[in-house]
Coordinates of C-alpha atoms and ligand atoms in Angstrom, one line a residue:
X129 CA 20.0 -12.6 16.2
X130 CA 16.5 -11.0 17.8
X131 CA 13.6 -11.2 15.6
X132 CA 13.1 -8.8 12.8
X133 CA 10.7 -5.6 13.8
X134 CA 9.6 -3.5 11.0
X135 CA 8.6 0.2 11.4
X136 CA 6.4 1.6 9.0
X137 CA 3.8 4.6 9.1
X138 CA 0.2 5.2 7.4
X139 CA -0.5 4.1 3.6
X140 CA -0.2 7.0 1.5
X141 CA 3.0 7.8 3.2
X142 CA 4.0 11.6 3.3
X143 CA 7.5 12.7 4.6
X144 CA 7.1 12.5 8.2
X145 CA 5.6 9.0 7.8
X146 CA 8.5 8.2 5.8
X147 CA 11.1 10.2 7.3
X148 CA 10.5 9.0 11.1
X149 CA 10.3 5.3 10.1
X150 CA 13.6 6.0 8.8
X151 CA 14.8 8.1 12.3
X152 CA 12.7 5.7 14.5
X153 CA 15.1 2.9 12.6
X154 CA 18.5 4.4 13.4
X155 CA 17.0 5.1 17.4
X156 CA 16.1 1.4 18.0
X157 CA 19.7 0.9 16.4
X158 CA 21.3 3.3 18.9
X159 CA 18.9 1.5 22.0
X160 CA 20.3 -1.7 21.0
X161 CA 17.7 -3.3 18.8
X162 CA 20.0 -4.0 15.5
X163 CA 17.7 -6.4 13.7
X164 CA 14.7 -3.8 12.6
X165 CA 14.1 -2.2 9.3
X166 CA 12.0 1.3 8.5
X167 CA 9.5 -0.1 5.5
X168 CA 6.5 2.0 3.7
X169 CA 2.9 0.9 3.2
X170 CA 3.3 2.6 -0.8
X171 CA 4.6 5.0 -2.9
X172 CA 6.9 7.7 -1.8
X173 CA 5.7 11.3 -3.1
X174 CA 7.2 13.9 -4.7
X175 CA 8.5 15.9 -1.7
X176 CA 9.6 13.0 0.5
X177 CA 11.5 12.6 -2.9
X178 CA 13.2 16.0 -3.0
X179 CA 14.1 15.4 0.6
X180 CA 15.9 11.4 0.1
X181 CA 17.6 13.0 -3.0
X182 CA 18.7 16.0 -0.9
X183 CA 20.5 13.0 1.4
X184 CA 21.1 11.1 -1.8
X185 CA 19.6 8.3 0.3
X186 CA 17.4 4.9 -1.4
X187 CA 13.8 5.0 -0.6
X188 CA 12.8 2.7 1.7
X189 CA 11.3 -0.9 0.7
X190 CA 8.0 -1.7 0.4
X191 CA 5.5 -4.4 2.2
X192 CA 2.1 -5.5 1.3
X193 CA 1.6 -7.1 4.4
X194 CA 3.3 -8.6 7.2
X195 CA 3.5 -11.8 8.2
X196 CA 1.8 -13.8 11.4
X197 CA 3.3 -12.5 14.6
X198 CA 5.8 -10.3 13.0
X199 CA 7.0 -7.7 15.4
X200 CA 6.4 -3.8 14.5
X201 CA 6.6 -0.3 15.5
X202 CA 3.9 2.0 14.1
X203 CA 4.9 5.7 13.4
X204 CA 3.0 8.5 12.4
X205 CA -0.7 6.8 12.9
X206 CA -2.7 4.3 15.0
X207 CA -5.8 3.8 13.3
X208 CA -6.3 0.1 12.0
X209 CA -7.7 1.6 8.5
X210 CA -4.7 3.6 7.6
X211 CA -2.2 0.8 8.4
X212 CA -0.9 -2.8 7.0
X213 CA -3.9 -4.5 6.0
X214 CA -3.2 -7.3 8.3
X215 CA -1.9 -5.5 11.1
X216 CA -4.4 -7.5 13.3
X217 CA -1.9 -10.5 12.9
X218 CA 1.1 -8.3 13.9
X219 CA 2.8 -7.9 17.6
X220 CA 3.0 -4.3 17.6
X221 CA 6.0 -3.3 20.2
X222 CA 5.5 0.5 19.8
X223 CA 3.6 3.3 18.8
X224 CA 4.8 6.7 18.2
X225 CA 2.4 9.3 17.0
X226 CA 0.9 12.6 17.4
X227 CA -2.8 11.3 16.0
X228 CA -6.3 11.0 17.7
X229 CA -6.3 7.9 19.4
X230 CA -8.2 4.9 18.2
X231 CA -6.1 2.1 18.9
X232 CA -6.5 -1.1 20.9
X233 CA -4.0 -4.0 22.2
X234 CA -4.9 -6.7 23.7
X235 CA -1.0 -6.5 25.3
X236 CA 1.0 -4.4 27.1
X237 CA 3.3 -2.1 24.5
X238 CA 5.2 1.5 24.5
X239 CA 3.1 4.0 23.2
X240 CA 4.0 7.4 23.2
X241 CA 2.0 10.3 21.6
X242 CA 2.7 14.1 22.2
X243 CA -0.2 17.3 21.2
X244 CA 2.6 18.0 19.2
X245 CA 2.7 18.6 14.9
X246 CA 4.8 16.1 14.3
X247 CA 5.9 12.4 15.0
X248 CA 9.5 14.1 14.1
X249 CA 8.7 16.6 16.8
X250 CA 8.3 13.6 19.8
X251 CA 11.3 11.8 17.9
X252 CA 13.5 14.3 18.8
X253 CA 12.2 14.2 22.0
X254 CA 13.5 10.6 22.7
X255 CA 16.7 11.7 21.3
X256 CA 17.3 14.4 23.7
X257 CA 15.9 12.4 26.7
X258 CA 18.1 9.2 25.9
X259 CA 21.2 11.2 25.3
X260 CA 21.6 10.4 21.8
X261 CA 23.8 12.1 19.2
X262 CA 21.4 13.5 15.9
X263 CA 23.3 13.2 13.1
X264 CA 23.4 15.6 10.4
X265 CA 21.1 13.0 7.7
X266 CA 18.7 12.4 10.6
X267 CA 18.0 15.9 11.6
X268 CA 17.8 16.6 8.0
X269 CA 14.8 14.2 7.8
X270 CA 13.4 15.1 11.2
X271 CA 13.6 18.7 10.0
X272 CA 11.9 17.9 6.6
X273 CA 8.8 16.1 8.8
X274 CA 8.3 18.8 10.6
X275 CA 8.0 21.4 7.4
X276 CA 6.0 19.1 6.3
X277 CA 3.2 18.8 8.7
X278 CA 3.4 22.2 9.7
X279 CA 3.8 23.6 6.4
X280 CA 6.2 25.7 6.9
X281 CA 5.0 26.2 10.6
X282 CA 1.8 28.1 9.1
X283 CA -0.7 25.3 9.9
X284 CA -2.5 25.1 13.0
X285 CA -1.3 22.1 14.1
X286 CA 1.9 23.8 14.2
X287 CA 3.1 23.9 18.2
X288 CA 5.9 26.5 19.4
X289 CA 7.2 23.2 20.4
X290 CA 7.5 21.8 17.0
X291 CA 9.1 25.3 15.2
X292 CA 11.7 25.3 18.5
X293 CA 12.8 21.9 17.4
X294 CA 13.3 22.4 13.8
X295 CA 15.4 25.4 14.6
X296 CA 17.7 23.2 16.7
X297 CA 17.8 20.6 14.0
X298 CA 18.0 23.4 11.1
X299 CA 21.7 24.7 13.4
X300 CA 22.4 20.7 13.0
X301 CA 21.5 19.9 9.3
X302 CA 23.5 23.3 8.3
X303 CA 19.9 24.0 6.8
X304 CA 18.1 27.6 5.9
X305 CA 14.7 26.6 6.8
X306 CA 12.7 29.1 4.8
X307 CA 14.5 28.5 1.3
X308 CA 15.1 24.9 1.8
X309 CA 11.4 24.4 3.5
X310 CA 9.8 26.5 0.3
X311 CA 11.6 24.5 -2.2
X312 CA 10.5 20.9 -0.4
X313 CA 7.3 21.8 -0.4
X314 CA 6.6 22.9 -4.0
X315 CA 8.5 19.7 -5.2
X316 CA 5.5 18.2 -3.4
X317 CA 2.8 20.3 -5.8
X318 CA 4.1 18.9 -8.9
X319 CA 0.8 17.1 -9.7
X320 CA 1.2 17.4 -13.8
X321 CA 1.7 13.6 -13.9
X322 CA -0.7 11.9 -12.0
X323 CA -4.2 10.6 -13.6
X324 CA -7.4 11.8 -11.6
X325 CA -7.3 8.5 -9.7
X326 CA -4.0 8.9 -8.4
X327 CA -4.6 12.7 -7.3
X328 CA -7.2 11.9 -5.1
X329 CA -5.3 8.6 -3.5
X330 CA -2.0 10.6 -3.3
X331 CA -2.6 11.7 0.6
X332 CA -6.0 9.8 1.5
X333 CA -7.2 8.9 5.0
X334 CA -9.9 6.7 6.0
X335 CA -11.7 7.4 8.7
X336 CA -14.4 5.3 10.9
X337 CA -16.7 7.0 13.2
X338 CA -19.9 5.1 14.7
X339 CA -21.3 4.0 11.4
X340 CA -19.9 6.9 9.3
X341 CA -17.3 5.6 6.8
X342 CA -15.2 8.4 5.1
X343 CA -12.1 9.7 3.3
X344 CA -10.7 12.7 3.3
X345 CA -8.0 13.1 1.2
X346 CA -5.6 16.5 0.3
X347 CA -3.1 17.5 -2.6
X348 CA -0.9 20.5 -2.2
X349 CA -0.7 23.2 -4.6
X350 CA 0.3 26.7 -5.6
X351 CA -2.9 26.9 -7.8
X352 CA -6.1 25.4 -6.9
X353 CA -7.3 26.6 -10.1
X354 CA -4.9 24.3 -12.4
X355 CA -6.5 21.4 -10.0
X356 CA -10.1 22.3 -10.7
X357 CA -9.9 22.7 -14.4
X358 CA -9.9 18.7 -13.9
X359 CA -13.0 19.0 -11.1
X360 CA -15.4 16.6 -13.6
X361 CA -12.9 13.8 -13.5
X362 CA -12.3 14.0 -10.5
X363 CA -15.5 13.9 -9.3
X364 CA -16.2 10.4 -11.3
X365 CA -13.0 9.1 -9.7
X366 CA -14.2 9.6 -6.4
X367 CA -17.9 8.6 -7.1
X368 CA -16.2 5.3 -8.2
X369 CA -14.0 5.3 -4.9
X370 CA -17.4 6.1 -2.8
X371 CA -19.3 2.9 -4.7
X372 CA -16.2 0.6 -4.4
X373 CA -15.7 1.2 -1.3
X374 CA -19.3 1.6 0.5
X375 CA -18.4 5.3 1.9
X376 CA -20.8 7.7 3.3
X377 CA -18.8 10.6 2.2
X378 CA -15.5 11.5 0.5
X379 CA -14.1 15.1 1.0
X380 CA -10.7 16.3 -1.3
X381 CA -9.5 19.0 -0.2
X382 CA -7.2 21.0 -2.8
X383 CA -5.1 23.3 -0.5
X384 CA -3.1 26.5 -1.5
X385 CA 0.4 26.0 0.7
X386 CA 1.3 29.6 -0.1
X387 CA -2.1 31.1 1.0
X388 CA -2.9 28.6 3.1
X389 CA -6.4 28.0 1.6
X390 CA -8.6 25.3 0.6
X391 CA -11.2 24.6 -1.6
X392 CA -13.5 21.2 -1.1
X393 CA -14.9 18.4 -3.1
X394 CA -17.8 16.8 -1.1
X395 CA -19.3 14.0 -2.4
X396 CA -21.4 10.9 -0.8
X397 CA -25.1 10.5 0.6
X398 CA -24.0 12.6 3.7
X399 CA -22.8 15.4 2.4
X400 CA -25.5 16.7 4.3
X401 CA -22.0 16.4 7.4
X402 CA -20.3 19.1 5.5
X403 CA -23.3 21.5 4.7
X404 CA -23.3 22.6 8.3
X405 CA -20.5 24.0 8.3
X406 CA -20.2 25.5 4.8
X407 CA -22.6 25.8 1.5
X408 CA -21.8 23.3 -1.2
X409 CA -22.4 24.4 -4.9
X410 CA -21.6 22.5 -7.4
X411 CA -20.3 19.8 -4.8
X412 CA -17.7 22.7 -4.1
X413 CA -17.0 25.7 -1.7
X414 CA -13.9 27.3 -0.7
X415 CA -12.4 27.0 2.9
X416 CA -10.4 29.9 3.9
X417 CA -7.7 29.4 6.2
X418 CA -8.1 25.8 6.0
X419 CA -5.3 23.5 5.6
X420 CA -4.6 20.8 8.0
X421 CA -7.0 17.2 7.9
X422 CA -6.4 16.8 11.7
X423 CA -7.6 20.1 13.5
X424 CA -10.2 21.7 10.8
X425 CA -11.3 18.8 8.6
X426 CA -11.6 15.9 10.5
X427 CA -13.4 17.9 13.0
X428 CA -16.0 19.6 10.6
X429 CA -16.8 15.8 9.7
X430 CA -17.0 14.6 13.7
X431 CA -18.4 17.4 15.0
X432 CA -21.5 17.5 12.5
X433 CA -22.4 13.6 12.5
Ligands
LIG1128 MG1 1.4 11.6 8.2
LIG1129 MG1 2.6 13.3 10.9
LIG1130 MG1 -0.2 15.5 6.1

């Protein structure tokens, strides 16, 4: 038997982390590496949940850590901070992603990244290229990644590439995109049971940039309203998050997936980042348009250092 390789993708897993370490399982399996698992780095949220019900399918187990020299393929990130804590002890074999880079190896490996809005998008990609059959279950989760990160292809890290892919895979999962796609993602806005804490951990990113250490971290809704009557505890939580963790700034964005608005919590001695780009008050201030991390929030952080 080969050795074990695990395939995970970033803490706070969302569907395409979870749903393309499953995809990126069954590929190795169909290359010819049988002995490798797809694992998650934490909970599974409330739409990768409607989707792995949808395909009555188990979630996925899940690791603390991994142990000396185990072999693993990262999905869906790159970044040391967002991955196994120890992933400095790991071999990593692969790396697919559509992320920024900020990843370094001292060893040759496979990495593949595409300007694309989705891993599921450069998934299907190897697929195609290899000559591999995608079955119905896998093009089901490939699909759901991709309405996922492109909510619904409005965000603007939506490529024509990705929307031409999930149409193929929507002919192949016997899927309607639009009432399927709506009804994953408002399972996903279901926030009446988590504490403030959990809200702002649920889809949180760290982020390290010269000296600048930072969060950003996102719920979907369909009323930003309902999330702000709880803005005071909130804003404690992530004052306690800030202290704990020795950040310079923590940003949470509350974003409106039917508008496709956001409105911002800024918090942290550099909040000074954020200000020139848009007026705080109250520690608050509404973003319109703005829904995806990657292309509008990271880069009002980065660009403003
Ligand atoms: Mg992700
Ligand atoms: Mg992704
Ligand atoms: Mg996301």
């Amino acid at each position: 038997m080969e050795e074990k390789t695990l395939i995970f993708g970033h803490k706070n897993p969302d569907t395409d982390t979870i749903c393309s370490s499953i995809v990126m399982e069954d590929f190795e399996k169909k290359s010819g590496n049988k002995n490798c698992k797809a694992v998650r780095l934490g909970k599974v949220n409330k739409e990768t949940k409607y989707v792995l019900n949808y395909l009555g399918m188990e979630e996925t187990p899940c690791i603390e850590d991994v142990e000396d020299g185990t072999n693993v393929i990262l999905v869906d990130h790159n970044e040391a901070t967002q991955s196994v804590d120890n992933i400095q002890n790991a071999k990593i074999l692969k790396v697919i992603d559509h992320h920024t880079i900020n990843f370094k190896a001292p060893y040759l490996l496979y990495y593949r990244t595409e300007p694309v809005g989705c891993t599921a998008t450069v998934l299907y990609h190897l697929y195609t290229e290899n000559n591999f059959e995608i079955e119905k279950n896998i093009a089901v989760l490939m699909l759901s990644a991709i309405i996922s990160d492109t909510l619904l292809f409005k965000s603007p890290t939506c490529t024509p590439e990705d929307e031409k892919v999930a149409r193929e895979l929507a002919k192949i999962a016997e899927i309607d995109i639009e009432t399927y796609g709506l009804e994953m993602l408002k399972a996903g806005t279901d926030l009446d049971d988590f504490s403030e804490e959990e809200l702002i951990n649920l889809d949180a990113k760290k982020f390290t940039s010269g000296d600048l250490n930072y969060i950003i971290a996102q719920v979907n809704t369909v009323s930003i309203d309902d999330v702000l009557k709880k803005k005071e505890k909130l804003e404690e939580e992530i004052k306690s998050v800030i202290e704990r963790n020795g950040l310079d700034l923590f940003v949470f964005a509350i974003t409106d997936i039917l508008n496709s608005n956001s409105q911002i919590i800024a918090l942290g001695d550099r909040v000074d980042i954020i200000e020139k780009t848009c007026k705080l008050e109250n520690n608050t201030a509404f973003l319109e348009g703005v829904v995806s991390r990657k292309k509008q929030l990271v880069p009002m952080v980065e660009n403003n250092i």
